[in-house]
Tab-separated table of C-alpha atoms in Angstrom:
chain	number	residue	atom	x	y	z
A	123	GLY	CA	55.385	171.343	43.772
A	124	ALA	CA	53.478	174.026	41.701
A	125	VAL	CA	55.260	177.102	40.534
A	126	VAL	CA	54.234	180.675	40.870
A	127	SER	CA	56.301	183.229	38.983
A	128	GLN	CA	56.563	187.039	39.731
A	129	HIS	CA	57.879	189.638	37.389
A	130	PRO	CA	59.951	191.623	37.914
A	131	SER	CA	62.171	190.172	40.765
A	132	TRP	CA	62.925	194.040	41.524
A	133	VAL	CA	62.193	197.498	39.968
A	134	ILE	CA	63.226	200.903	40.851
A	135	CYS	CA	61.042	203.856	39.788
A	136	LYS	CA	60.717	207.515	40.084
A	137	SER	CA	58.168	209.002	42.679
A	138	GLY	CA	54.883	209.752	41.006
A	139	THR	CA	55.091	206.756	38.463
A	140	SER	CA	53.131	203.560	38.455
A	141	VAL	CA	54.659	200.128	38.256
A	142	LYS	CA	53.042	196.985	37.433
A	143	ILE	CA	54.130	193.597	38.961
A	144	GLU	CA	52.850	190.192	37.231
A	145	CYS	CA	51.874	187.003	39.074
A	146	ARG	CA	51.650	183.844	37.117
A	147	SER	CA	50.667	180.295	37.818
A	148	LEU	CA	52.932	178.403	35.526
A	149	ASP	CA	51.555	174.882	35.731
A	150	PHE	CA	48.157	175.167	37.255
A	151	GLN	CA	45.085	177.453	37.069
A	152	ALA	CA	44.469	179.643	39.896
A	153	THR	CA	40.832	181.343	40.422
A	154	THR	CA	42.322	183.104	43.476
A	155	MET	CA	45.477	184.725	44.175
A	156	PHE	CA	46.896	186.880	46.969
A	157	TRP	CA	48.982	189.845	47.085
A	158	TYR	CA	51.318	190.565	50.228
A	159	ARG	CA	53.412	193.409	51.148
A	160	GLN	CA	56.584	192.876	53.534
A	161	PHE	CA	58.685	195.735	55.054
A	162	PRO	CA	62.160	194.878	56.082
A	163	LYS	CA	62.347	192.461	59.237
A	164	GLN	CA	58.546	192.207	59.453
A	165	SER	CA	56.120	189.683	58.444
A	166	LEU	CA	53.941	189.627	55.419
A	167	MET	CA	50.981	191.578	55.513
A	168	LEU	CA	47.852	190.556	53.082
A	169	MET	CA	47.063	193.376	50.976
A	170	ALA	CA	44.203	191.849	48.785
A	171	THR	CA	42.599	188.795	47.388
A	172	SER	CA	42.414	188.762	43.546
A	173	ASN	CA	39.783	186.769	41.834
A	174	GLU	CA	39.609	185.686	38.496
A	175	GLY	CA	36.909	187.612	36.708
A	176	SER	CA	35.796	189.711	39.438
A	177	LYS	CA	36.919	192.555	41.526
A	178	ALA	CA	39.572	192.053	43.939
A	179	THR	CA	38.898	192.114	47.826
A	180	TYR	CA	41.082	194.503	49.651
A	181	GLU	CA	42.239	194.125	53.193
A	182	GLN	CA	41.246	196.909	55.745
A	183	GLY	CA	43.327	200.108	55.276
A	184	VAL	CA	44.661	199.069	51.667
A	185	GLU	CA	43.656	201.960	49.315
A	186	LYS	CA	42.258	199.950	46.268
A	187	ASP	CA	42.678	203.116	43.971
A	188	LYS	CA	46.500	203.019	44.850
A	189	PHE	CA	46.779	199.423	44.386
A	190	LEU	CA	45.125	198.095	41.386
A	191	ILE	CA	44.624	194.464	41.015
A	192	ASN	CA	43.616	192.771	37.940
A	193	HIS	CA	43.090	188.954	37.397
A	194	ALA	CA	42.048	188.712	33.822
A	195	SER	CA	42.949	185.037	33.343
A	196	LEU	CA	42.946	181.812	35.375
A	197	THR	CA	47.103	182.060	35.420
A	198	LEU	CA	47.749	185.871	35.708
A	199	SER	CA	47.070	188.581	38.390
A	200	THR	CA	48.478	191.631	38.190
A	201	LEU	CA	49.290	194.486	40.656
A	202	THR	CA	49.703	197.855	39.844
A	203	VAL	CA	51.190	200.559	42.411
A	204	THR	CA	49.817	203.786	41.092
A	205	SER	CA	51.602	207.111	41.714
A	206	ALA	CA	54.205	205.457	43.695
A	207	HIS	CA	55.977	207.092	46.507
A	208	PRO	CA	59.137	206.016	48.785
A	209	GLU	CA	57.096	204.835	51.709
A	210	ASP	CA	55.327	202.276	48.858
A	211	SER	CA	58.924	200.662	48.559
A	212	SER	CA	58.666	197.159	49.967
A	213	PHE	CA	58.885	193.763	49.035
A	214	TYR	CA	55.717	192.528	47.251
A	215	ILE	CA	54.716	188.863	47.181
A	216	CYS	CA	51.879	186.941	45.435
A	217	SER	CA	50.474	183.631	46.110
A	218	ALA	CA	48.212	180.979	44.564
A	219	LEU	CA	46.051	178.312	46.006
A	220	HIS	CA	46.720	174.845	44.294
A	221	GLY	CA	45.827	171.264	44.986
A	222	GLN	CA	42.308	169.240	45.747
A	223	GLY	CA	40.527	171.412	47.746
A	224	ASN	CA	43.169	174.344	47.641
A	225	THR	CA	45.267	172.632	50.446
A	226	GLU	CA	48.358	174.679	49.541
A	227	ALA	CA	49.317	178.114	48.852
A	228	PHE	CA	52.662	178.598	46.471
A	229	PHE	CA	54.205	181.750	46.683
A	230	GLY	CA	56.257	183.772	44.008
A	231	GLN	CA	59.759	184.693	44.789
A	232	GLY	CA	58.545	188.438	45.304
A	233	THR	CA	59.173	191.786	43.798
A	234	ARG	CA	61.580	194.396	45.636
A	235	LEU	CA	60.055	197.928	44.700
A	236	THR	CA	62.264	200.924	45.438
A	237	VAL	CA	60.563	204.217	44.751
A	238	VAL	CA	63.121	207.014	44.531
B	126	ASP	CA	45.249	188.495	63.999
B	127	ALA	CA	47.433	185.754	63.516
B	128	LYS	CA	46.198	183.471	66.207
B	129	THR	CA	49.428	181.856	66.957
B	130	THR	CA	52.437	182.626	69.081
B	131	GLN	CA	55.908	181.635	68.319
B	132	PRO	CA	59.344	182.244	69.989
B	133	PRO	CA	60.879	185.221	68.103
B	134	SER	CA	64.292	183.451	67.466
B	135	MET	CA	65.944	180.129	68.017
B	136	ASP	CA	69.365	178.527	67.247
B	137	CYS	CA	70.324	174.862	66.468
B	138	ALA	CA	73.393	173.242	65.660
B	139	GLU	CA	73.852	171.778	62.306
B	140	GLY	CA	73.002	168.098	62.123
B	141	ARG	CA	70.985	168.310	65.146
B	142	ALA	CA	67.132	168.417	65.162
B	143	ALA	CA	65.502	171.641	65.025
B	144	ASN	CA	62.203	171.801	67.104
B	145	LEU	CA	59.943	174.774	66.559
B	146	PRO	CA	57.176	175.425	68.738
B	147	CYS	CA	53.813	177.236	68.191
B	148	ASN	CA	50.851	177.950	70.268
B	149	HIS	CA	47.273	178.078	69.011
B	150	SER	CA	45.192	177.857	72.022
B	151	THR	CA	42.063	179.285	70.145
B	152	ILE	CA	42.195	176.997	67.330
B	153	SER	CA	38.950	175.991	66.092
B	154	GLY	CA	37.921	172.541	64.752
B	155	ASN	CA	38.056	172.971	61.309
B	156	GLU	CA	41.311	174.800	61.303
B	157	TYR	CA	44.466	173.303	59.945
B	158	VAL	CA	47.936	174.174	61.315
B	159	TYR	CA	50.100	175.189	58.337
B	160	TRP	CA	54.037	175.680	58.387
B	161	TYR	CA	55.668	177.921	56.024
B	162	ARG	CA	59.276	179.161	55.835
B	163	GLN	CA	60.772	182.251	54.571
B	164	ILE	CA	64.532	182.336	53.599
B	165	HIS	CA	65.793	185.908	53.050
B	166	SER	CA	64.406	188.110	50.265
B	167	GLN	CA	62.467	185.095	48.910
B	168	GLY	CA	58.947	184.024	48.686
B	169	PRO	CA	57.588	181.547	51.704
B	170	GLN	CA	58.081	178.030	50.953
B	171	TYR	CA	55.493	175.601	52.111
B	172	ILE	CA	56.578	172.962	54.605
B	173	ILE	CA	53.705	170.683	55.975
B	174	HIS	CA	50.223	170.883	57.126
B	175	GLY	CA	48.017	168.943	59.601
B	176	LEU	CA	44.462	168.908	61.274
B	177	LYS	CA	44.969	166.647	64.261
B	178	ASN	CA	47.457	163.750	63.480
B	179	ASN	CA	51.065	163.860	63.399
B	180	GLU	CA	52.293	164.397	59.801
B	181	THR	CA	55.617	163.613	58.430
B	182	ASN	CA	56.958	164.267	54.788
B	183	GLU	CA	60.432	164.540	53.200
B	184	MET	CA	61.137	168.098	54.658
B	185	ALA	CA	59.680	167.789	58.410
B	186	SER	CA	57.382	166.491	60.871
B	187	LEU	CA	54.500	168.048	62.603
B	188	ILE	CA	53.442	166.812	65.924
B	189	ILE	CA	50.051	168.266	66.991
B	190	THR	CA	49.191	168.203	70.663
B	191	GLU	CA	45.770	166.060	71.592
B	192	ASP	CA	44.097	169.250	72.471
B	193	ARG	CA	45.225	170.745	69.071
B	194	LYS	CA	46.535	173.860	71.241
B	195	SER	CA	49.995	173.581	70.393
B	196	SER	CA	52.173	172.172	67.743
B	197	THR	CA	56.067	171.505	66.664
B	198	LEU	CA	57.631	171.481	63.577
B	199	ILE	CA	60.506	169.074	63.620
B	200	LEU	CA	63.572	169.631	61.090
B	201	PRO	CA	65.409	166.060	61.829
B	202	HIS	CA	68.710	166.777	60.817
B	203	ALA	CA	69.081	170.803	60.334
B	204	THR	CA	71.568	172.154	57.757
B	205	LEU	CA	72.821	175.691	57.027
B	206	ARG	CA	70.210	176.090	54.285
B	207	ASP	CA	67.493	175.576	56.964
B	208	THR	CA	68.171	179.086	58.370
B	209	ALA	CA	65.027	181.034	57.662
B	210	VAL	CA	62.041	182.474	59.342
B	211	TYR	CA	59.413	179.814	59.966
B	212	TYR	CA	55.776	180.740	60.166
B	213	CYS	CA	53.093	178.680	61.893
B	214	ILE	CA	49.484	179.669	60.399
B	215	LEU	CA	46.092	178.535	61.051
B	216	TYR	CA	44.083	177.902	58.106
B	217	PHE	CA	40.495	176.877	57.211
B	218	PHE	CA	38.991	175.903	53.979
B	219	GLY	CA	36.634	178.418	52.739
B	220	ASN	CA	38.293	181.301	54.314
B	221	GLU	CA	41.310	180.698	52.053
B	222	LYS	CA	43.296	183.805	53.379
B	223	LEU	CA	46.609	182.843	54.829
B	224	THR	CA	47.393	185.168	57.615
B	225	PHE	CA	50.965	185.383	58.626
B	226	GLY	CA	52.020	185.967	62.338
B	227	THR	CA	55.760	186.913	63.234
B	228	GLY	CA	57.344	183.714	63.152
B	229	THR	CA	60.409	182.296	64.378
B	230	ARG	CA	64.104	183.299	63.115
B	231	LEU	CA	65.743	179.870	63.140
B	232	THR	CA	69.534	179.875	62.775
B	233	ILE	CA	71.527	176.933	62.121
B	234	ILE	CA	74.913	177.261	63.604
B	235	PRO	CA	77.864	175.460	61.959
């Protein structure tokens, strides 16, 4: 199936710094990508929908100034966690729709963020 | 709201068929039933999807009741590598968002 790759797989950063996570569709073009956050032993929570060439759409309760999303090309979306705090430590996962009529969502392997 | 209800956990003996139920009593006519699974600390993996007919692929079978208010994912010969959290999700084209519920934690027992 289609491949979605995230980078980095894990990152540790200091409080107050910013961290960028990349999500790439390796063998297909994705006009729409999604960013999820997952806390331990919980389900995936959709944070935002990333649209190529336009502004992202954020879910209720997600701070758009804190979680900056850029989808500058059809194969790359980035999530930047600005001024990170320990409570931002989480597993961040991206996905992209693929297939005729966007029938399947393929997910990246996830990025484990730890803010110390 | 995920709109689906799944048991929080299930066990299945290795080599046996694992049957994972999902209730979606408020499903609308244009919503598909999708199944994904997530192995620990990885991204979710697509398994199968269907609208109203039963579906089968190399990974699993999906049985959808005639009224579409519930479905069952069947892993015909479970292996230890099938231990994961399984998510049943309703999705319609045009919405594009996949909303995850709490899923079922399936443990395959040797």
